[in-house]
Amino acid sequence: MDFNLTQEQSQFADALRRWVEKDYNFEQRKHIIASDAGVSPSAWTALAELGALALPIPEAQGGFSGTAIDMLVIMQELGRGLVIEPYFATVLAAEFLKLAGQHDHLLEQVASGELQMAAALNEKQARHELFNIATSASQNADGFVINGVKTVVLHGAQAGQLIVSARSSGAQRDSDGISLFVLDANAAGISRREYRSIDGYRAADITFNQVQLPSSALLVTQGAGWPLLEAGCDYGVTLLCAEAIGVMEAIFAATLDYLKTRQQFGVPIGKFQVLQHRMAEMFMELEQARSMATLAAVKLSSEDAEERRRTVSAAKARIGQAARYIGQQAVQLHGGMGVTNELPAAHMFKRLTMIELSLGDTDHHLARFIAQPGFKAAA
């Protein structure tokens, strides 16, 4: 298999990197985080003009029909630049519409940059269990009524449309009985409480109080939304793995640069062999993580759902281990400065920590990997 990027992918990555270096550097990012909005409209426009928003959208809806490998390139660059715009939240939510094959007009708005979206899937009692859903969807003559609370919805306050998982039937932890909806984030009965997470991103807790939806808001057959929910989130996990690779590349480079410039006993501390060994181990962790992220992107489109689940969970678990090791070592090698807001390394470590906690942590994905029938048969 050829792992080299195509000419188009390399050009796309170069364009994104130049934009980050010119218009989204570390100081500009800090200003955006401290602003009331917490995001930058001009950055969002730039992403749309670069084609990053259109890339994952089908050509029929004005996009470029980009593959998971294409998205890996984008997410790596956004991770390297610590871009905090609602890109991941939007393309993850759009993926549910793509998989459901509905609401083409919303996909067209995403491709053009007119619409930001978010996926409201998590609940406070669920931890990492996507099927643990207390939010209810009751059918009535006009469609459905949603009641419940979704927590830590990434960029939930910025979104114009939401993807929401709700329970139509069954017990709280059943995978059967789950329905998925797309709805206007400003619909009557919805309230959003926004806050900033430790990595500078914006998130929101969203309350649904007797929210009336038309039948057209339902994405798949009522109560049969689990396969779509799982497939969409596997796509999200793959994007997060790619973003983590970009962040780890950046923190590795920042640490290497620090070792070359920080002086002790009259020489750069990078001259000390024990620190060179530490950097070599970080590099090996990074390369193993990169291989798993690439494999996950390749297998994401597999028709075998078990293979997709197994590979994606293996990648998230391995990258979670690598991110912890590389992040902790980088902070140690920077000394006390490694945990201050003045250095990018601290922000990178915070982002790696949040990626680890998003859509299932290392322990969750190890358990999911082990639970796959193929693993049990081989054990």
CSV table of C-alpha atoms in Angstrom, one decimal:
chain,number,residue,atom,x,y,z
A,1,MET,CA,0.0,0.0,0.0
A,2,ASP,CA,1.2,3.5,-0.9
A,3,PHE,CA,1.2,5.7,2.2
A,4,ASN,CA,2.4,8.8,0.4
A,5,LEU,CA,0.1,11.7,0.1
A,6,THR,CA,-1.2,12.6,-3.3
A,7,GLN,CA,-0.2,15.9,-4.9
A,8,GLU,CA,-3.6,17.3,-4.1
A,9,GLN,CA,-3.5,16.2,-0.5
A,10,SER,CA,0.0,17.7,0.0
A,11,GLN,CA,-1.1,21.0,-1.6
A,12,PHE,CA,-4.2,21.1,0.7
A,13,ALA,CA,-2.0,20.5,3.8
A,14,ASP,CA,0.5,23.2,2.7
A,15,ALA,CA,-2.3,25.7,2.2
A,16,LEU,CA,-3.8,25.0,5.6
A,17,ARG,CA,-0.4,25.2,7.3
A,18,ARG,CA,0.3,28.5,5.6
A,19,TRP,CA,-3.0,29.9,6.8
A,20,VAL,CA,-2.4,28.8,10.3
A,21,GLU,CA,1.1,30.3,10.4
A,22,LYS,CA,-0.2,33.6,8.9
A,23,ASP,CA,-3.6,34.1,10.4
A,24,TYR,CA,-4.0,31.6,13.3
A,25,ASN,CA,-0.7,31.8,15.3
A,26,PHE,CA,-0.4,31.2,19.0
A,27,GLU,CA,-1.1,34.8,20.0
A,28,GLN,CA,-4.1,35.2,17.7
A,29,ARG,CA,-5.4,31.9,19.1
A,30,LYS,CA,-5.2,33.2,22.7
A,31,HIS,CA,-7.2,36.3,21.7
A,32,ILE,CA,-9.9,34.1,20.2
A,33,ILE,CA,-10.1,32.0,23.3
A,34,ALA,CA,-10.4,35.1,25.5
A,35,SER,CA,-13.1,36.6,23.3
A,36,ASP,CA,-16.8,36.5,24.2
A,37,ALA,CA,-17.6,34.4,21.2
A,38,GLY,CA,-14.7,32.0,21.7
A,39,VAL,CA,-14.5,31.4,18.0
A,40,SER,CA,-13.4,33.5,15.0
A,41,PRO,CA,-15.9,34.2,12.2
A,42,SER,CA,-13.0,35.2,9.9
A,43,ALA,CA,-11.3,31.9,10.6
A,44,TRP,CA,-14.4,30.1,9.7
A,45,THR,CA,-14.7,32.0,6.5
A,46,ALA,CA,-11.1,31.2,5.7
A,47,LEU,CA,-11.7,27.5,6.2
A,48,ALA,CA,-14.7,27.6,3.9
A,49,GLU,CA,-12.7,29.5,1.2
A,50,LEU,CA,-9.9,26.9,1.5
A,51,GLY,CA,-12.4,24.2,0.8
A,52,ALA,CA,-12.0,22.5,4.2
A,53,LEU,CA,-15.8,22.5,4.8
A,54,ALA,CA,-16.7,21.3,1.4
A,55,LEU,CA,-14.1,18.5,1.4
A,56,PRO,CA,-16.2,15.8,3.3
A,57,ILE,CA,-19.5,16.8,1.7
A,58,PRO,CA,-20.7,14.8,-1.4
A,59,GLU,CA,-20.3,16.4,-4.8
A,60,ALA,CA,-24.1,16.3,-5.3
A,61,GLN,CA,-24.4,18.7,-2.4
A,62,GLY,CA,-21.7,21.1,-3.5
A,63,GLY,CA,-18.7,19.3,-1.9
A,64,PHE,CA,-15.6,17.4,-3.0
A,65,SER,CA,-16.6,13.9,-1.7
A,66,GLY,CA,-13.3,13.7,0.3
A,67,THR,CA,-12.3,10.4,1.8
A,68,ALA,CA,-11.3,9.7,5.4
A,69,ILE,CA,-7.7,9.9,4.3
A,70,ASP,CA,-8.3,13.4,2.9
A,71,MET,CA,-9.9,14.3,6.2
A,72,LEU,CA,-6.9,12.9,8.0
A,73,VAL,CA,-4.7,15.4,6.3
A,74,ILE,CA,-7.0,18.3,7.3
A,75,MET,CA,-7.3,17.2,10.9
A,76,GLN,CA,-3.6,16.8,11.3
A,77,GLU,CA,-3.0,20.3,10.2
A,78,LEU,CA,-5.8,21.7,12.4
A,79,GLY,CA,-4.3,19.8,15.3
A,80,ARG,CA,-0.8,21.0,14.6
A,81,GLY,CA,-2.2,24.6,14.7
A,82,LEU,CA,-4.4,24.0,17.7
A,83,VAL,CA,-7.3,25.5,15.7
A,84,ILE,CA,-10.3,25.8,18.1
A,85,GLU,CA,-13.0,26.6,15.5
A,86,PRO,CA,-16.2,24.4,15.3
A,87,TYR,CA,-14.8,22.4,12.4
A,88,PHE,CA,-14.8,18.9,14.0
A,89,ALA,CA,-18.2,19.4,15.6
A,90,THR,CA,-19.7,20.5,12.2
A,91,VAL,CA,-18.2,17.7,10.0
A,92,LEU,CA,-19.1,15.1,12.6
A,93,ALA,CA,-22.7,16.2,12.7
A,94,ALA,CA,-22.8,16.4,8.8
A,95,GLU,CA,-21.5,12.8,8.7
A,96,PHE,CA,-24.8,11.7,10.3
A,97,LEU,CA,-26.7,13.4,7.5
A,98,LYS,CA,-24.5,11.8,4.9
A,99,LEU,CA,-25.0,8.3,6.3
A,100,ALA,CA,-28.7,8.8,6.7
A,101,GLY,CA,-29.0,10.2,3.1
A,102,GLN,CA,-31.3,13.0,4.1
A,103,HIS,CA,-31.5,16.8,4.5
A,104,ASP,CA,-29.3,17.6,1.5
A,105,HIS,CA,-30.0,21.3,1.9
A,106,LEU,CA,-28.2,21.3,5.2
A,107,LEU,CA,-25.2,19.6,3.7
A,108,GLU,CA,-25.1,22.2,1.0
A,109,GLN,CA,-25.1,24.9,3.7
A,110,VAL,CA,-22.2,23.2,5.5
A,111,ALA,CA,-20.2,22.9,2.3
A,112,SER,CA,-20.6,26.7,1.7
A,113,GLY,CA,-19.8,27.6,5.3
A,114,GLU,CA,-23.3,29.0,6.0
A,115,LEU,CA,-24.1,26.5,8.7
A,116,GLN,CA,-22.3,25.2,11.8
A,117,MET,CA,-23.6,22.1,13.4
A,118,ALA,CA,-23.0,20.0,16.6
A,119,ALA,CA,-23.7,16.5,17.7
A,120,ALA,CA,-25.5,16.3,21.1
A,121,LEU,CA,-24.9,12.7,22.1
A,122,ASN,CA,-23.5,12.6,25.6
A,123,GLU,CA,-25.4,12.6,28.9
A,124,LYS,CA,-24.0,13.0,32.4
A,125,GLN,CA,-24.8,9.4,33.5
A,126,ALA,CA,-23.4,7.8,30.3
A,127,ARG,CA,-19.7,8.4,30.7
A,128,HIS,CA,-18.5,6.9,27.3
A,129,GLU,CA,-21.6,4.7,26.6
A,130,LEU,CA,-23.3,6.2,23.6
A,131,PHE,CA,-26.3,3.9,24.0
A,132,ASN,CA,-26.8,5.0,27.6
A,133,ILE,CA,-29.6,7.5,26.8
A,134,ALA,CA,-32.2,9.0,29.1
A,135,THR,CA,-33.4,11.7,26.7
A,136,SER,CA,-36.8,10.7,25.5
A,137,ALA,CA,-38.5,11.0,22.1
A,138,SER,CA,-42.3,10.5,22.3
A,139,GLN,CA,-44.3,10.3,19.1
A,140,ASN,CA,-47.5,12.3,18.8
A,141,ALA,CA,-49.8,13.4,16.0
A,142,ASP,CA,-47.4,16.2,14.9
A,143,GLY,CA,-44.2,14.2,15.0
A,144,PHE,CA,-42.0,13.8,18.1
A,145,VAL,CA,-41.5,15.5,21.4
A,146,ILE,CA,-38.0,15.6,22.9
A,147,ASN,CA,-37.2,15.9,26.6
A,148,GLY,CA,-33.9,15.5,28.3
A,149,VAL,CA,-30.4,17.0,28.8
A,150,LYS,CA,-27.3,16.6,26.8
A,151,THR,CA,-24.0,17.5,28.3
A,152,VAL,CA,-20.6,18.7,27.1
A,153,VAL,CA,-21.8,19.3,23.5
A,154,LEU,CA,-18.8,20.5,21.7
A,155,HIS,CA,-19.6,23.9,20.1
A,156,GLY,CA,-23.3,23.3,21.0
A,157,ALA,CA,-23.9,27.0,21.5
A,158,GLN,CA,-22.5,28.0,18.1
A,159,ALA,CA,-24.4,25.4,16.2
A,160,GLY,CA,-27.4,26.3,14.0
A,161,GLN,CA,-28.5,22.7,13.7
A,162,LEU,CA,-28.1,19.8,16.2
A,163,ILE,CA,-27.9,16.0,15.8
A,164,VAL,CA,-29.6,14.5,18.9
A,165,SER,CA,-29.8,11.0,20.1
A,166,ALA,CA,-33.0,10.1,22.0
A,167,ARG,CA,-34.7,7.0,23.3
A,168,SER,CA,-38.0,6.0,21.7
A,169,SER,CA,-38.3,2.7,23.6
A,170,GLY,CA,-36.4,0.2,25.7
A,171,ALA,CA,-34.4,0.5,28.9
A,172,GLN,CA,-31.8,3.3,29.4
A,173,ARG,CA,-28.8,1.2,28.4
A,174,ASP,CA,-30.4,-0.7,25.5
A,175,SER,CA,-28.9,-0.3,22.0
A,176,ASP,CA,-32.4,-1.0,20.6
A,177,GLY,CA,-34.9,1.8,20.8
A,178,ILE,CA,-32.5,4.7,19.9
A,179,SER,CA,-33.6,7.3,17.5
A,180,LEU,CA,-31.6,10.1,15.9
A,181,PHE,CA,-32.9,13.5,14.9
A,182,VAL,CA,-31.7,16.7,13.3
A,183,LEU,CA,-33.3,19.9,14.6
A,184,ASP,CA,-33.0,23.6,14.7
A,185,ALA,CA,-30.8,24.6,17.7
A,186,ASN,CA,-33.0,27.6,18.3
A,187,ALA,CA,-36.3,25.7,18.4
A,188,ALA,CA,-38.8,26.5,21.2
A,189,GLY,CA,-38.0,24.5,24.3
A,190,ILE,CA,-34.2,24.4,23.8
A,191,SER,CA,-31.9,26.2,26.3
A,192,ARG,CA,-28.1,26.1,26.1
A,193,ARG,CA,-25.6,26.8,28.8
A,194,GLU,CA,-22.2,27.6,27.3
A,195,TYR,CA,-18.8,27.3,29.0
A,196,ARG,CA,-15.1,27.0,28.1
A,197,SER,CA,-13.3,23.6,28.5
A,198,ILE,CA,-9.7,23.3,29.7
A,199,ASP,CA,-8.3,23.3,26.1
A,200,GLY,CA,-10.0,26.6,25.2
A,201,TYR,CA,-12.8,25.0,23.2
A,202,ARG,CA,-16.4,26.0,23.8
A,203,ALA,CA,-19.0,23.4,24.9
A,204,ALA,CA,-22.5,23.6,26.2
A,205,ASP,CA,-25.1,21.7,28.2
A,206,ILE,CA,-28.3,21.6,26.2
A,207,THR,CA,-31.8,21.1,27.8
A,208,PHE,CA,-34.7,19.9,25.7
A,209,ASN,CA,-38.1,20.8,27.3
A,210,GLN,CA,-41.1,19.6,25.3
A,211,VAL,CA,-39.4,20.3,22.0
A,212,GLN,CA,-41.8,19.5,19.2
A,213,LEU,CA,-40.3,18.1,16.0
A,214,PRO,CA,-41.8,17.2,12.7
A,215,SER,CA,-41.6,13.6,11.5
A,216,SER,CA,-39.0,14.7,8.9
A,217,ALA,CA,-36.5,15.4,11.7
A,218,LEU,CA,-36.1,11.6,12.2
A,219,LEU,CA,-32.9,10.4,10.4
A,220,VAL,CA,-33.6,6.7,10.3
A,221,THR,CA,-36.4,4.3,11.3
A,222,GLN,CA,-37.7,5.1,14.7
A,223,GLY,CA,-35.9,3.1,17.4
A,224,ALA,CA,-33.3,1.7,14.9
A,225,GLY,CA,-30.7,4.4,15.2
A,226,TRP,CA,-27.9,2.5,16.9
A,227,PRO,CA,-25.9,1.4,13.8
A,228,LEU,CA,-26.0,5.0,12.5
A,229,LEU,CA,-25.0,6.4,15.8
A,230,GLU,CA,-22.1,4.0,16.1
A,231,ALA,CA,-20.9,4.5,12.5
A,232,GLY,CA,-21.0,8.3,12.8
A,233,CYS,CA,-19.1,8.3,16.0
A,234,ASP,CA,-16.4,5.9,14.6
A,235,TYR,CA,-16.0,8.6,11.9
A,236,GLY,CA,-15.6,11.2,14.7
A,237,VAL,CA,-13.0,9.0,16.5
A,238,THR,CA,-11.0,8.7,13.3
A,239,LEU,CA,-10.9,12.5,12.9
A,240,LEU,CA,-9.8,12.9,16.6
A,241,CYS,CA,-7.0,10.4,16.1
A,242,ALA,CA,-5.8,12.4,13.1
A,243,GLU,CA,-6.0,15.6,15.1
A,244,ALA,CA,-4.0,14.0,17.9
A,245,ILE,CA,-1.2,13.1,15.5
A,246,GLY,CA,-1.0,16.8,14.4
A,247,VAL,CA,-0.9,17.9,18.1
A,248,MET,CA,1.8,15.3,18.9
A,249,GLU,CA,3.9,16.4,16.0
A,250,ALA,CA,3.7,19.9,17.2
A,251,ILE,CA,4.5,19.2,20.8
A,252,PHE,CA,7.4,16.9,19.8
A,253,ALA,CA,8.9,19.7,17.6
A,254,ALA,CA,8.4,22.3,20.3
A,255,THR,CA,10.2,20.0,22.8
A,256,LEU,CA,13.1,19.2,20.4
A,257,ASP,CA,13.5,22.9,19.8
A,258,TYR,CA,13.6,23.6,23.5
A,259,LEU,CA,16.2,20.9,24.1
A,260,LYS,CA,18.4,22.5,21.5
A,261,THR,CA,18.2,26.0,23.0
A,262,ARG,CA,17.9,25.5,26.8
A,263,GLN,CA,21.4,25.7,28.2
A,264,GLN,CA,22.7,23.9,31.3
A,265,PHE,CA,26.4,23.5,32.4
A,266,GLY,CA,27.3,25.5,29.4
A,267,VAL,CA,25.7,23.3,26.8
A,268,PRO,CA,22.2,22.7,25.3
A,269,ILE,CA,20.4,20.2,27.4
A,270,GLY,CA,19.8,18.2,24.3
A,271,LYS,CA,23.4,17.1,24.5
A,272,PHE,CA,22.6,14.9,27.5
A,273,GLN,CA,22.2,11.3,26.4
A,274,VAL,CA,19.3,10.5,28.7
A,275,LEU,CA,17.2,13.3,27.2
A,276,GLN,CA,18.1,12.1,23.7
A,277,HIS,CA,16.8,8.6,24.7
A,278,ARG,CA,13.6,10.2,25.9
A,279,MET,CA,13.1,12.0,22.6
A,280,ALA,CA,13.8,8.8,20.7
A,281,GLU,CA,11.1,7.0,22.7
A,282,MET,CA,8.6,9.9,22.1
A,283,PHE,CA,9.4,9.6,18.3
A,284,MET,CA,8.7,5.9,18.3
A,285,GLU,CA,5.3,6.5,20.1
A,286,LEU,CA,4.4,9.1,17.5
A,287,GLU,CA,5.2,6.9,14.6
A,288,GLN,CA,3.2,4.0,16.0
A,289,ALA,CA,0.3,6.3,16.6
A,290,ARG,CA,0.5,7.7,13.1
A,291,SER,CA,0.3,4.2,11.6
A,292,MET,CA,-2.8,3.4,13.7
A,293,ALA,CA,-4.5,6.6,12.7
A,294,THR,CA,-3.8,5.9,9.0
A,295,LEU,CA,-5.1,2.3,9.4
A,296,ALA,CA,-8.3,3.6,11.0
A,297,ALA,CA,-8.9,6.0,8.2
A,298,VAL,CA,-8.4,3.3,5.6
A,299,LYS,CA,-10.7,0.8,7.4
A,300,LEU,CA,-13.4,3.4,8.2
A,301,SER,CA,-15.2,2.7,4.9
A,302,SER,CA,-15.0,-1.1,5.3
A,303,GLU,CA,-18.3,-2.8,4.6
A,304,ASP,CA,-17.5,-5.1,7.6
A,305,ALA,CA,-18.8,-3.2,10.6
A,306,GLU,CA,-16.9,-5.4,13.0
A,307,GLU,CA,-13.6,-4.7,11.2
A,308,ARG,CA,-14.4,-1.0,11.3
A,309,ARG,CA,-15.2,-1.1,15.1
A,310,ARG,CA,-12.1,-3.1,15.9
A,311,THR,CA,-9.7,-0.9,13.9
A,312,VAL,CA,-11.1,2.4,15.1
A,313,SER,CA,-11.1,1.3,18.8
A,314,ALA,CA,-7.5,-0.1,18.4
A,315,ALA,CA,-6.4,3.3,17.0
A,316,LYS,CA,-8.1,5.4,19.7
A,317,ALA,CA,-6.6,3.2,22.4
A,318,ARG,CA,-3.1,3.2,21.0
A,319,ILE,CA,-3.1,6.9,20.2
A,320,GLY,CA,-4.5,7.6,23.7
A,321,GLN,CA,-1.5,5.8,25.2
A,322,ALA,CA,0.9,7.6,22.9
A,323,ALA,CA,-0.6,11.0,23.6
A,324,ARG,CA,-0.3,10.5,27.3
A,325,TYR,CA,3.3,9.5,27.1
A,326,ILE,CA,4.4,12.2,24.6
A,327,GLY,CA,2.4,14.9,26.5
A,328,GLN,CA,3.8,14.0,29.9
A,329,GLN,CA,7.4,13.7,28.6
A,330,ALA,CA,7.1,17.0,26.8
A,331,VAL,CA,6.0,18.7,30.0
A,332,GLN,CA,8.8,17.1,32.0
A,333,LEU,CA,11.4,18.1,29.5
A,334,HIS,CA,10.2,21.7,29.5
A,335,GLY,CA,10.4,21.8,33.3
A,336,GLY,CA,8.1,24.1,35.1
A,337,MET,CA,7.5,26.1,32.0
A,338,GLY,CA,5.7,23.2,30.4
A,339,VAL,CA,2.5,23.8,32.4
A,340,THR,CA,2.3,27.5,31.9
A,341,ASN,CA,0.0,29.3,29.5
A,342,GLU,CA,2.9,31.2,28.1
A,343,LEU,CA,4.2,28.1,26.2
A,344,PRO,CA,2.3,26.3,23.4
A,345,ALA,CA,3.3,22.9,24.9
A,346,ALA,CA,0.9,23.4,27.8
A,347,HIS,CA,-2.0,24.1,25.4
A,348,MET,CA,-1.0,21.1,23.3
A,349,PHE,CA,-1.0,18.8,26.3
A,350,LYS,CA,-4.5,20.1,27.3
A,351,ARG,CA,-5.8,19.4,23.9
A,352,LEU,CA,-4.4,15.9,23.9
A,353,THR,CA,-6.1,15.3,27.3
A,354,MET,CA,-9.5,16.4,25.9
A,355,ILE,CA,-9.1,14.3,22.8
A,356,GLU,CA,-8.4,11.3,25.1
A,357,LEU,CA,-11.7,12.0,26.9
A,358,SER,CA,-13.8,12.6,23.7
A,359,LEU,CA,-15.9,9.8,22.2
A,360,GLY,CA,-14.4,7.2,24.5
A,361,ASP,CA,-11.1,7.1,26.4
A,362,THR,CA,-8.4,4.5,26.2
A,363,ASP,CA,-10.0,2.1,28.6
A,364,HIS,CA,-13.4,2.3,26.9
A,365,HIS,CA,-11.9,1.5,23.5
A,366,LEU,CA,-9.7,-1.3,24.8
A,367,ALA,CA,-12.9,-2.9,26.2
A,368,ARG,CA,-14.7,-2.3,22.9
A,369,PHE,CA,-11.8,-3.9,21.0
A,370,ILE,CA,-11.7,-6.9,23.2
A,371,ALA,CA,-15.5,-7.4,22.9
A,372,GLN,CA,-15.4,-7.8,19.2
A,373,PRO,CA,-16.2,-11.3,18.0
A,374,GLY,CA,-13.0,-11.6,16.0
A,375,PHE,CA,-10.9,-10.9,19.1
A,376,LYS,CA,-12.8,-13.5,21.2
A,377,ALA,CA,-12.4,-16.1,18.4
A,378,ALA,CA,-8.6,-15.5,18.3
A,379,ALA,CA,-8.2,-15.5,22.1
